[in-house]
Amino acid sequence: MKVSHLQTEDKGKNKRMTKQRRIIKEILCSTKSHPTADWIYEEARKVLPDISLGTVYRNLQVLLSENNIQELSYGKGYSRFDGNPHPHYHFVCKECGRVFDVEMPLADFLTEAAAQATGGIVESHRLEFAGICRDCRREAKIVNH
Amino acid sequence: MKVSHLQTEDKGKNKRMTKQRRIIKEILCSTKSHPTADWIYEEARKVLPDISLGTVYRNLQVLLSENNIQELSYGKGYSRFDGNPHPHYHFVCKECGRVFDVEMPLADFLTEAAAQATGGIVESHRLEFAGICRDCRREAKIVNH
DNA sequence: ATAGGTGCAAATGTTTTGCTGTCAA
DNA sequence: TTGACAGCAAAACATTTGCACCTAT
């Protein structure tokens, strides 16, 4: 039975545990600050003065592909703009990349839950779903008949 | 009574309605495709062949500041990384910019609601709160005594 | 008339990549 | 031994900005 559809198809290949990769992972796991690549780079340099920023980025990609860490993407790629200024949710198809509006009521109670959990003032939230859109799902069915 | 804290402190200044700005707004309102700045630029060029990409970006900023449109930021700024690979929510303080983990249960039922609303397969969701964190709230209190 | 806006091009800032030498397995 | 990985620097990329001219008000 093939399992090639598994999203968690991590590890697998012959990855080497270099000191650079180990240090980067350690830095990332020893902070709760959700650091940027550059901050990780500066921290890593305290231990490995010759490490390069490229190495940091490459290792972050490896760790991501192994599901060892996660990325909060505020960067990379490009912004998308929405002519509708009212709060609503979005769905991103990871097959075709399109972004859809999701017609469902706002879950405002989440805001209160988060306010309690953080002790801060929560003014808004952003909710984004990911998966496979209706069109791409149909196509998949046809292809696999 | 001062209202300088209003987040919706839009308009106000003497903004001109140039043809560039009008076209950009029209393009944005006539599509549901959540376009990128570059796509908007290409569309606008069909009408105003000499419009520049810089103008598109500048006008998107103006429209954003007027709350006429919204941005789905997948770009700009930089990525942040999280050593914790398990799904959880985040809170971004718009005062100090720090990102916090939010300790609250996952609202998985949202996934089902979105699946129904979109007709697609929803595999995950990303939920992010924005507001003022506990520390910054305290500071504000002290300052305004 | 004039402040705000435009086009153009250069600058910025983050992330990626080509190349060559190195090192973990 | 050798293929994955490192360092370095250049490239790529979206986005921003400085400047001189233009135009909506």
mmCIF file of C-alpha atoms (C1' of nucleotides) in Angstrom:
data_model
loop_
_atom_site.group_PDB
_atom_site.id
_atom_site.type_symbol
_atom_site.label_atom_id
_atom_site.label_comp_id
_atom_site.label_asym_id
_atom_site.label_seq_id
_atom_site.Cartn_x
_atom_site.Cartn_y
_atom_site.Cartn_z
ATOM 1 C CA MET A 1 0.000 0.000 0.000
ATOM 2 C CA LYS A 2 1.425 3.255 -1.145
ATOM 3 C CA VAL A 3 1.395 6.079 1.335
ATOM 4 C CA SER A 4 2.744 8.777 -0.917
ATOM 5 C CA HIS A 5 -0.181 11.021 -0.081
ATOM 6 C CA LEU A 6 0.942 11.318 3.529
ATOM 7 C CA GLN A 7 1.560 14.935 4.333
ATOM 8 C CA THR A 8 3.824 13.890 7.148
ATOM 9 C CA GLU A 9 6.255 12.261 4.727
ATOM 10 C CA ASP A 10 9.075 13.656 6.818
ATOM 11 C CA LYS A 11 12.573 12.362 7.420
ATOM 12 C CA GLY A 12 13.306 9.565 5.031
ATOM 13 C CA LYS A 13 16.423 10.804 3.321
ATOM 14 C CA ASN A 14 19.933 10.611 4.627
ATOM 15 C CA LYS A 15 20.068 13.848 6.544
ATOM 16 C CA ARG A 16 23.248 14.655 8.362
ATOM 17 C CA MET A 17 23.232 16.147 11.814
ATOM 18 C CA THR A 18 25.794 18.879 11.406
ATOM 19 C CA LYS A 19 26.686 21.096 14.303
ATOM 20 C CA GLN A 20 25.060 23.989 12.460
ATOM 21 C CA ARG A 21 21.733 22.171 12.233
ATOM 22 C CA ARG A 22 21.905 21.061 15.836
ATOM 23 C CA ILE A 23 22.662 24.565 17.096
ATOM 24 C CA ILE A 24 19.823 26.076 15.069
ATOM 25 C CA LYS A 25 17.371 23.544 16.406
ATOM 26 C CA GLU A 26 18.593 24.149 19.954
ATOM 27 C CA ILE A 27 18.237 27.892 19.633
ATOM 28 C CA LEU A 28 14.748 27.508 18.265
ATOM 29 C CA CYS A 29 13.665 25.136 21.000
ATOM 30 C CA SER A 30 15.143 27.165 23.818
ATOM 31 C CA THR A 31 13.113 30.290 23.211
ATOM 32 C CA LYS A 32 9.456 31.159 23.194
ATOM 33 C CA SER A 33 10.048 34.310 21.221
ATOM 34 C CA HIS A 34 9.159 33.164 17.691
ATOM 35 C CA PRO A 35 12.393 34.518 16.287
ATOM 36 C CA THR A 36 13.205 35.646 12.776
ATOM 37 C CA ALA A 37 15.843 33.948 10.663
ATOM 38 C CA ASP A 38 18.156 36.852 11.254
ATOM 39 C CA TRP A 39 17.856 36.653 15.025
ATOM 40 C CA ILE A 40 18.582 32.936 14.890
ATOM 41 C CA TYR A 41 21.591 33.752 12.741
ATOM 42 C CA GLU A 42 22.931 36.233 15.281
ATOM 43 C CA GLU A 43 22.427 33.783 18.120
ATOM 44 C CA ALA A 44 24.096 30.999 16.180
ATOM 45 C CA ARG A 45 27.082 33.211 15.465
ATOM 46 C CA LYS A 46 27.768 33.461 19.175
ATOM 47 C CA VAL A 47 28.524 29.750 19.083
ATOM 48 C CA LEU A 48 29.657 29.287 15.482
ATOM 49 C CA PRO A 49 31.108 32.642 14.387
ATOM 50 C CA ASP A 50 31.518 31.533 10.774
ATOM 51 C CA ILE A 51 28.004 30.268 10.172
ATOM 52 C CA SER A 52 26.304 31.961 7.251
ATOM 53 C CA LEU A 53 22.793 33.295 6.910
ATOM 54 C CA GLY A 54 22.262 31.010 3.930
ATOM 55 C CA THR A 55 22.963 28.018 6.129
ATOM 56 C CA VAL A 56 20.407 29.213 8.645
ATOM 57 C CA TYR A 57 17.756 29.525 5.941
ATOM 58 C CA ARG A 58 18.626 26.164 4.423
ATOM 59 C CA ASN A 59 18.429 24.435 7.782
ATOM 60 C CA LEU A 60 15.153 26.104 8.648
ATOM 61 C CA GLN A 61 13.777 24.661 5.410
ATOM 62 C CA VAL A 62 15.026 21.198 6.337
ATOM 63 C CA LEU A 63 13.547 21.428 9.825
ATOM 64 C CA LEU A 64 10.278 22.612 8.338
ATOM 65 C CA SER A 65 10.141 19.746 5.879
ATOM 66 C CA GLU A 66 10.714 17.350 8.745
ATOM 67 C CA ASN A 67 7.896 18.974 10.693
ATOM 68 C CA ASN A 68 10.308 19.727 13.489
ATOM 69 C CA ILE A 69 9.399 23.365 13.591
ATOM 70 C CA GLN A 70 6.732 25.595 12.129
ATOM 71 C CA GLU A 71 6.788 28.845 10.253
ATOM 72 C CA LEU A 72 4.625 31.850 10.950
ATOM 73 C CA SER A 73 4.759 33.328 7.561
ATOM 74 C CA TYR A 74 4.649 37.094 7.715
ATOM 75 C CA GLY A 75 7.215 37.200 5.013
ATOM 76 C CA LYS A 76 8.252 35.490 1.835
ATOM 77 C CA GLY A 77 5.949 35.321 -1.133
ATOM 78 C CA TYR A 78 3.712 38.276 -1.698
ATOM 79 C CA SER A 79 0.710 39.932 -0.151
ATOM 80 C CA ARG A 80 -2.772 39.477 -1.457
ATOM 81 C CA PHE A 81 -5.412 42.158 -1.316
ATOM 82 C CA ASP A 82 -9.125 41.881 -0.751
ATOM 83 C CA GLY A 83 -11.601 44.475 -1.955
ATOM 84 C CA ASN A 84 -13.918 43.500 0.878
ATOM 85 C CA PRO A 85 -12.836 45.441 3.973
ATOM 86 C CA HIS A 86 -15.169 43.614 6.362
ATOM 87 C CA PRO A 87 -13.799 40.869 8.596
ATOM 88 C CA HIS A 88 -14.242 37.426 7.123
ATOM 89 C CA TYR A 89 -12.315 34.188 6.863
ATOM 90 C CA HIS A 90 -10.261 32.718 4.067
ATOM 91 C CA PHE A 91 -9.505 29.317 2.662
ATOM 92 C CA VAL A 92 -6.263 28.657 0.794
ATOM 93 C CA CYS A 93 -6.106 25.695 -1.566
ATOM 94 C CA LYS A 94 -2.699 24.125 -1.338
ATOM 95 C CA GLU A 95 -3.200 22.519 -4.716
ATOM 96 C CA CYS A 96 -4.017 25.484 -6.948
ATOM 97 C CA GLY A 97 -3.022 28.255 -4.548
ATOM 98 C CA ARG A 98 -6.271 30.153 -4.912
ATOM 99 C CA VAL A 99 -7.714 32.012 -1.938
ATOM 100 C CA PHE A 100 -11.442 31.836 -1.280
ATOM 101 C CA ASP A 101 -13.728 33.717 1.040
ATOM 102 C CA VAL A 102 -15.395 31.454 3.560
ATOM 103 C CA GLU A 103 -19.045 32.239 4.148
ATOM 104 C CA MET A 104 -19.434 31.431 7.809
ATOM 105 C CA PRO A 105 -20.288 33.490 10.861
ATOM 106 C CA LEU A 106 -17.470 35.137 12.767
ATOM 107 C CA ALA A 107 -16.481 33.230 15.882
ATOM 108 C CA ASP A 108 -16.155 36.259 18.107
ATOM 109 C CA PHE A 109 -16.164 34.223 21.272
ATOM 110 C CA LEU A 110 -12.650 33.140 20.345
ATOM 111 C CA THR A 111 -11.547 36.669 21.070
ATOM 112 C CA GLU A 112 -12.700 36.407 24.655
ATOM 113 C CA ALA A 113 -11.078 33.043 25.124
ATOM 114 C CA ALA A 114 -7.802 34.470 23.844
ATOM 115 C CA ALA A 115 -8.091 37.552 26.036
ATOM 116 C CA GLN A 116 -8.392 35.339 29.071
ATOM 117 C CA ALA A 117 -5.561 33.088 28.004
ATOM 118 C CA THR A 118 -3.152 35.946 27.318
ATOM 119 C CA GLY A 119 -4.232 38.605 29.777
ATOM 120 C CA GLY A 120 -4.009 41.182 27.004
ATOM 121 C CA ILE A 121 -6.548 43.142 25.029
ATOM 122 C CA VAL A 122 -7.608 41.174 21.972
ATOM 123 C CA GLU A 123 -9.014 43.387 19.272
ATOM 124 C CA SER A 124 -9.301 41.119 16.288
ATOM 125 C CA HIS A 125 -8.485 37.724 14.936
ATOM 126 C CA ARG A 126 -7.497 36.244 11.632
ATOM 127 C CA LEU A 127 -8.640 32.788 10.710
ATOM 128 C CA GLU A 128 -7.394 30.977 7.674
ATOM 129 C CA PHE A 129 -8.160 27.483 6.546
ATOM 130 C CA ALA A 130 -5.959 25.343 4.353
ATOM 131 C CA GLY A 131 -6.791 22.278 2.327
ATOM 132 C CA ILE A 132 -7.994 21.259 -1.100
ATOM 133 C CA CYS A 133 -10.724 23.237 -2.798
ATOM 134 C CA ARG A 134 -13.803 21.779 -4.401
ATOM 135 C CA ASP A 135 -12.419 22.027 -7.919
ATOM 136 C CA CYS A 136 -9.106 20.369 -7.122
ATOM 137 C CA ARG A 137 -10.849 17.644 -5.168
ATOM 138 C CA ARG A 138 -12.980 16.832 -8.225
ATOM 139 C CA GLU A 139 -9.934 16.742 -10.456
ATOM 140 C CA ALA A 140 -8.189 14.371 -8.086
ATOM 141 C CA LYS A 141 -11.175 12.032 -8.205
ATOM 142 C CA ILE A 142 -11.176 12.014 -11.981
ATOM 143 C CA VAL A 143 -7.452 11.391 -12.263
ATOM 144 C CA ASN A 144 -7.486 8.504 -9.787
ATOM 145 C CA HIS A 145 -10.792 7.334 -11.273
ATOM 146 C CA MET B 1 -13.206 64.942 23.458
ATOM 147 C CA LYS B 2 -10.193 63.572 21.687
ATOM 148 C CA VAL B 3 -10.671 60.471 19.605
ATOM 149 C CA SER B 4 -7.070 59.943 18.585
ATOM 150 C CA HIS B 5 -7.176 56.359 19.809
ATOM 151 C CA LEU B 6 -9.757 55.397 17.200
ATOM 152 C CA GLN B 7 -8.334 52.678 15.006
ATOM 153 C CA THR B 8 -10.724 53.673 12.289
ATOM 154 C CA GLU B 9 -9.184 57.125 12.051
ATOM 155 C CA ASP B 10 -9.492 56.832 8.279
ATOM 156 C CA LYS B 11 -9.892 59.509 5.634
ATOM 157 C CA GLY B 12 -9.347 62.865 7.230
ATOM 158 C CA LYS B 13 -6.650 64.225 4.965
ATOM 159 C CA ASN B 14 -7.164 65.733 1.561
ATOM 160 C CA LYS B 15 -6.855 62.676 -0.591
ATOM 161 C CA ARG B 16 -7.252 63.142 -4.320
ATOM 162 C CA MET B 17 -9.223 60.739 -6.427
ATOM 163 C CA THR B 18 -6.850 60.225 -9.328
ATOM 164 C CA LYS B 19 -7.715 57.954 -12.182
ATOM 165 C CA GLN B 20 -4.994 55.563 -11.036
ATOM 166 C CA ARG B 21 -6.538 55.242 -7.595
ATOM 167 C CA ARG B 22 -10.021 54.823 -8.995
ATOM 168 C CA ILE B 23 -8.945 52.118 -11.447
ATOM 169 C CA ILE B 24 -7.100 50.200 -8.732
ATOM 170 C CA LYS B 25 -10.092 50.305 -6.460
ATOM 171 C CA GLU B 26 -12.369 49.180 -9.294
ATOM 172 C CA ILE B 27 -10.114 46.272 -10.189
ATOM 173 C CA LEU B 28 -9.977 45.200 -6.579
ATOM 174 C CA CYS B 29 -13.730 45.388 -6.118
ATOM 175 C CA SER B 30 -14.559 43.596 -9.334
ATOM 176 C CA THR B 31 -12.792 40.368 -8.505
ATOM 177 C CA LYS B 32 -13.065 37.747 -5.819
ATOM 178 C CA SER B 33 -9.608 36.417 -6.526
ATOM 179 C CA HIS B 34 -7.606 38.133 -3.773
ATOM 180 C CA PRO B 35 -5.029 39.360 -6.256
ATOM 181 C CA THR B 36 -1.402 40.256 -5.712
ATOM 182 C CA ALA B 37 -0.051 43.749 -6.285
ATOM 183 C CA ASP B 38 1.556 42.574 -9.477
ATOM 184 C CA TRP B 39 -1.676 41.153 -10.896
ATOM 185 C CA ILE B 40 -3.439 44.412 -10.099
ATOM 186 C CA TYR B 41 -0.613 46.220 -11.860
ATOM 187 C CA GLU B 42 -1.016 44.125 -15.005
ATOM 188 C CA GLU B 43 -4.775 44.665 -15.021
ATOM 189 C CA ALA B 44 -4.377 48.389 -14.494
ATOM 190 C CA ARG B 45 -1.922 48.589 -17.380
ATOM 191 C CA LYS B 46 -4.648 47.406 -19.729
ATOM 192 C CA VAL B 47 -6.436 50.656 -18.965
ATOM 193 C CA LEU B 48 -3.538 52.946 -18.065
ATOM 194 C CA PRO B 49 -0.515 51.588 -19.936
ATOM 195 C CA ASP B 50 1.913 53.950 -18.211
ATOM 196 C CA ILE B 51 0.932 53.260 -14.631
ATOM 197 C CA SER B 52 3.841 52.137 -12.515
ATOM 198 C CA LEU B 53 4.102 49.373 -9.972
ATOM 199 C CA GLY B 54 5.149 51.906 -7.369
ATOM 200 C CA THR B 55 1.885 53.745 -7.868
ATOM 201 C CA VAL B 56 -0.040 50.516 -7.369
ATOM 202 C CA TYR B 57 1.743 49.860 -4.104
ATOM 203 C CA ARG B 58 1.302 53.430 -2.923
ATOM 204 C CA ASN B 59 -2.402 53.388 -3.660
ATOM 205 C CA LEU B 60 -2.881 50.035 -1.989
ATOM 206 C CA GLN B 61 -1.362 51.588 1.110
ATOM 207 C CA VAL B 62 -3.748 54.528 0.911
ATOM 208 C CA LEU B 63 -6.744 52.261 0.430
ATOM 209 C CA LEU B 64 -5.598 50.151 3.355
ATOM 210 C CA SER B 65 -5.220 53.158 5.617
ATOM 211 C CA GLU B 66 -8.739 54.221 4.696
ATOM 212 C CA ASN B 67 -10.006 50.730 5.523
ATOM 213 C CA ASN B 68 -11.346 50.441 2.005
ATOM 214 C CA ILE B 69 -9.604 47.146 1.407
ATOM 215 C CA GLN B 70 -7.752 44.575 3.449
ATOM 216 C CA GLU B 71 -4.439 42.861 3.105
ATOM 217 C CA LEU B 72 -3.786 39.163 3.480
ATOM 218 C CA SER B 73 -0.198 39.427 4.399
ATOM 219 C CA TYR B 74 1.754 36.498 3.070
ATOM 220 C CA GLY B 75 4.525 38.845 2.170
ATOM 221 C CA LYS B 76 6.378 41.856 3.415
ATOM 222 C CA GLY B 77 8.297 41.780 6.631
ATOM 223 C CA TYR B 78 9.883 38.499 7.519
ATOM 224 C CA SER B 79 8.941 35.049 8.655
ATOM 225 C CA ARG B 80 9.032 33.972 12.228
ATOM 226 C CA PHE B 81 9.798 30.444 13.318
ATOM 227 C CA ASP B 82 8.413 28.410 16.156
ATOM 228 C CA GLY B 83 10.281 25.527 17.747
ATOM 229 C CA ASN B 84 6.963 23.959 18.693
ATOM 230 C CA PRO B 85 5.719 21.962 15.697
ATOM 231 C CA HIS B 86 2.300 21.225 17.215
ATOM 232 C CA PRO B 87 -0.715 23.249 16.125
ATOM 233 C CA HIS B 88 -1.467 26.140 18.420
ATOM 234 C CA TYR B 89 -2.613 29.708 18.172
ATOM 235 C CA HIS B 90 -0.704 32.962 18.304
ATOM 236 C CA PHE B 91 -1.257 36.441 19.580
ATOM 237 C CA VAL B 92 0.563 39.394 18.029
ATOM 238 C CA CYS B 93 0.925 42.567 20.051
ATOM 239 C CA LYS B 94 0.558 45.533 17.768
ATOM 240 C CA GLU B 95 2.350 47.700 20.293
ATOM 241 C CA CYS B 96 5.608 45.832 20.861
ATOM 242 C CA GLY B 97 5.376 43.406 17.946
ATOM 243 C CA ARG B 98 6.034 40.338 20.060
ATOM 244 C CA VAL B 99 4.323 37.066 19.194
ATOM 245 C CA PHE B 100 2.926 34.929 21.993
ATOM 246 C CA ASP B 101 1.577 31.418 22.106
ATOM 247 C CA VAL B 102 -2.039 31.314 23.181
ATOM 248 C CA GLU B 103 -2.830 28.521 25.604
ATOM 249 C CA MET B 104 -6.330 27.582 24.578
ATOM 250 C CA PRO B 105 -7.878 24.444 23.138
ATOM 251 C CA LEU B 106 -7.953 24.037 19.378
ATOM 252 C CA ALA B 107 -11.337 24.885 17.894
ATOM 253 C CA ASP B 108 -11.432 21.953 15.505
ATOM 254 C CA PHE B 109 -15.134 22.306 14.875
ATOM 255 C CA LEU B 110 -14.255 25.384 12.821
ATOM 256 C CA THR B 111 -12.688 23.047 10.310
ATOM 257 C CA GLU B 112 -15.982 21.289 9.743
ATOM 258 C CA ALA B 113 -17.868 24.529 9.408
ATOM 259 C CA ALA B 114 -15.394 25.700 6.806
ATOM 260 C CA ALA B 115 -15.549 22.398 4.932
ATOM 261 C CA GLN B 116 -19.286 22.795 4.627
ATOM 262 C CA ALA B 117 -19.067 26.409 3.612
ATOM 263 C CA THR B 118 -16.460 25.805 0.930
ATOM 264 C CA GLY B 119 -17.221 22.304 -0.274
ATOM 265 C CA GLY B 120 -13.522 21.514 -0.152
ATOM 266 C CA ILE B 121 -11.365 19.393 2.094
ATOM 267 C CA VAL B 122 -10.169 21.425 5.040
ATOM 268 C CA GLU B 123 -7.044 20.003 6.586
ATOM 269 C CA SER B 124 -5.910 22.673 8.982
ATOM 270 C CA HIS B 125 -6.492 26.172 10.159
ATOM 271 C CA ARG B 126 -4.406 29.028 11.363
ATOM 272 C CA LEU B 127 -5.764 31.355 13.985
ATOM 273 C CA GLU B 128 -4.027 34.509 14.990
ATOM 274 C CA PHE B 129 -5.149 37.154 17.422
ATOM 275 C CA ALA B 130 -4.072 40.763 17.408
ATOM 276 C CA GLY B 131 -4.242 43.369 20.126
ATOM 277 C CA ILE B 132 -2.246 44.722 23.024
ATOM 278 C CA CYS B 133 -0.340 42.362 25.273
ATOM 279 C CA ARG B 134 -0.454 42.371 29.026
ATOM 280 C CA ASP B 135 2.839 44.228 29.407
ATOM 281 C CA CYS B 136 1.959 46.992 26.971
ATOM 282 C CA ARG B 137 -1.470 47.392 28.503
ATOM 283 C CA ARG B 138 0.139 47.963 31.901
ATOM 284 C CA GLU B 139 2.518 50.527 30.468
ATOM 285 C CA ALA B 140 -0.359 52.409 28.867
ATOM 286 C CA LYS B 141 -2.148 52.552 32.211
ATOM 287 C CA ILE B 142 0.900 53.953 33.929
ATOM 288 C CA VAL B 143 1.536 56.559 31.263
ATOM 289 C CA ASN B 144 -2.049 57.807 31.237
ATOM 290 C CA HIS B 145 -2.162 57.379 35.023
ATOM 291 C "C1'" DA C 1 -1.571 77.974 -7.023
ATOM 292 C "C1'" DT C 2 -0.164 74.107 -4.593
ATOM 293 C "C1'" DA C 3 -0.107 69.979 -1.978
ATOM 294 C "C1'" DG C 4 -0.656 65.470 -3.110
ATOM 295 C "C1'" DG C 5 0.173 62.126 -6.755
ATOM 296 C "C1'" DT C 6 2.709 60.070 -10.653
ATOM 297 C "C1'" DG C 7 6.415 57.572 -13.413
ATOM 298 C "C1'" DC C 8 10.803 56.063 -13.325
ATOM 299 C "C1'" DA C 9 14.642 53.960 -11.459
ATOM 300 C "C1'" DA C 10 17.450 53.024 -7.741
ATOM 301 C "C1'" DA C 11 17.429 51.274 -3.115
ATOM 302 C "C1'" DT C 12 15.964 48.115 0.506
ATOM 303 C "C1'" DG C 13 15.463 43.967 2.979
ATOM 304 C "C1'" DT C 14 14.488 39.162 3.101
ATOM 305 C "C1'" DT C 15 15.237 34.869 1.175
ATOM 306 C "C1'" DT C 16 17.342 31.823 -2.382
ATOM 307 C "C1'" DT C 17 20.960 29.905 -5.106
ATOM 308 C "C1'" DG C 18 25.403 28.741 -7.659
ATOM 309 C "C1'" DC C 19 29.813 27.404 -6.732
ATOM 310 C "C1'" DT C 20 33.605 25.267 -4.481
ATOM 311 C "C1'" DG C 21 35.474 23.214 -0.777
ATOM 312 C "C1'" DT C 22 34.392 20.346 3.570
ATOM 313 C "C1'" DC C 23 32.829 16.863 6.720
ATOM 314 C "C1'" DA C 24 29.469 13.394 8.795
ATOM 315 C "C1'" DA C 25 28.294 8.721 8.052
ATOM 316 C "C1'" DT D 1 34.941 7.480 0.211
ATOM 317 C "C1'" DT D 2 31.262 10.379 -1.052
ATOM 318 C "C1'" DG D 3 27.120 12.794 -1.246
ATOM 319 C "C1'" DA D 4 24.969 15.966 1.787
ATOM 320 C "C1'" DC D 5 26.167 20.264 3.596
ATOM 321 C "C1'" DA D 6 28.913 24.495 4.701
ATOM 322 C "C1'" DG D 7 30.519 29.346 3.643
ATOM 323 C "C1'" DC D 8 30.560 33.030 0.602
ATOM 324 C "C1'" DA D 9 28.724 36.165 -2.469
ATOM 325 C "C1'" DA D 10 25.705 37.168 -6.059
ATOM 326 C "C1'" DA D 11 20.987 36.841 -7.550
ATOM 327 C "C1'" DA D 12 16.194 36.968 -7.031
ATOM 328 C "C1'" DC D 13 12.176 38.738 -5.249
ATOM 329 C "C1'" DA D 14 8.567 41.766 -3.493
ATOM 330 C "C1'" DT D 15 8.184 46.192 -1.795
ATOM 331 C "C1'" DT D 16 9.664 51.006 -0.782
ATOM 332 C "C1'" DT D 17 11.511 55.449 -1.769
ATOM 333 C "C1'" DG D 18 13.892 59.734 -3.798
ATOM 334 C "C1'" DC D 19 13.260 62.877 -7.265
ATOM 335 C "C1'" DA D 20 11.441 65.851 -10.794
ATOM 336 C "C1'" DC D 21 7.375 66.537 -13.104
ATOM 337 C "C1'" DC D 22 2.219 66.600 -13.219
ATOM 338 C "C1'" DT D 23 -2.699 67.392 -11.858
ATOM 339 C "C1'" DA D 24 -6.917 67.337 -9.034
ATOM 340 C "C1'" DT D 25 -8.862 70.502 -6.125
#
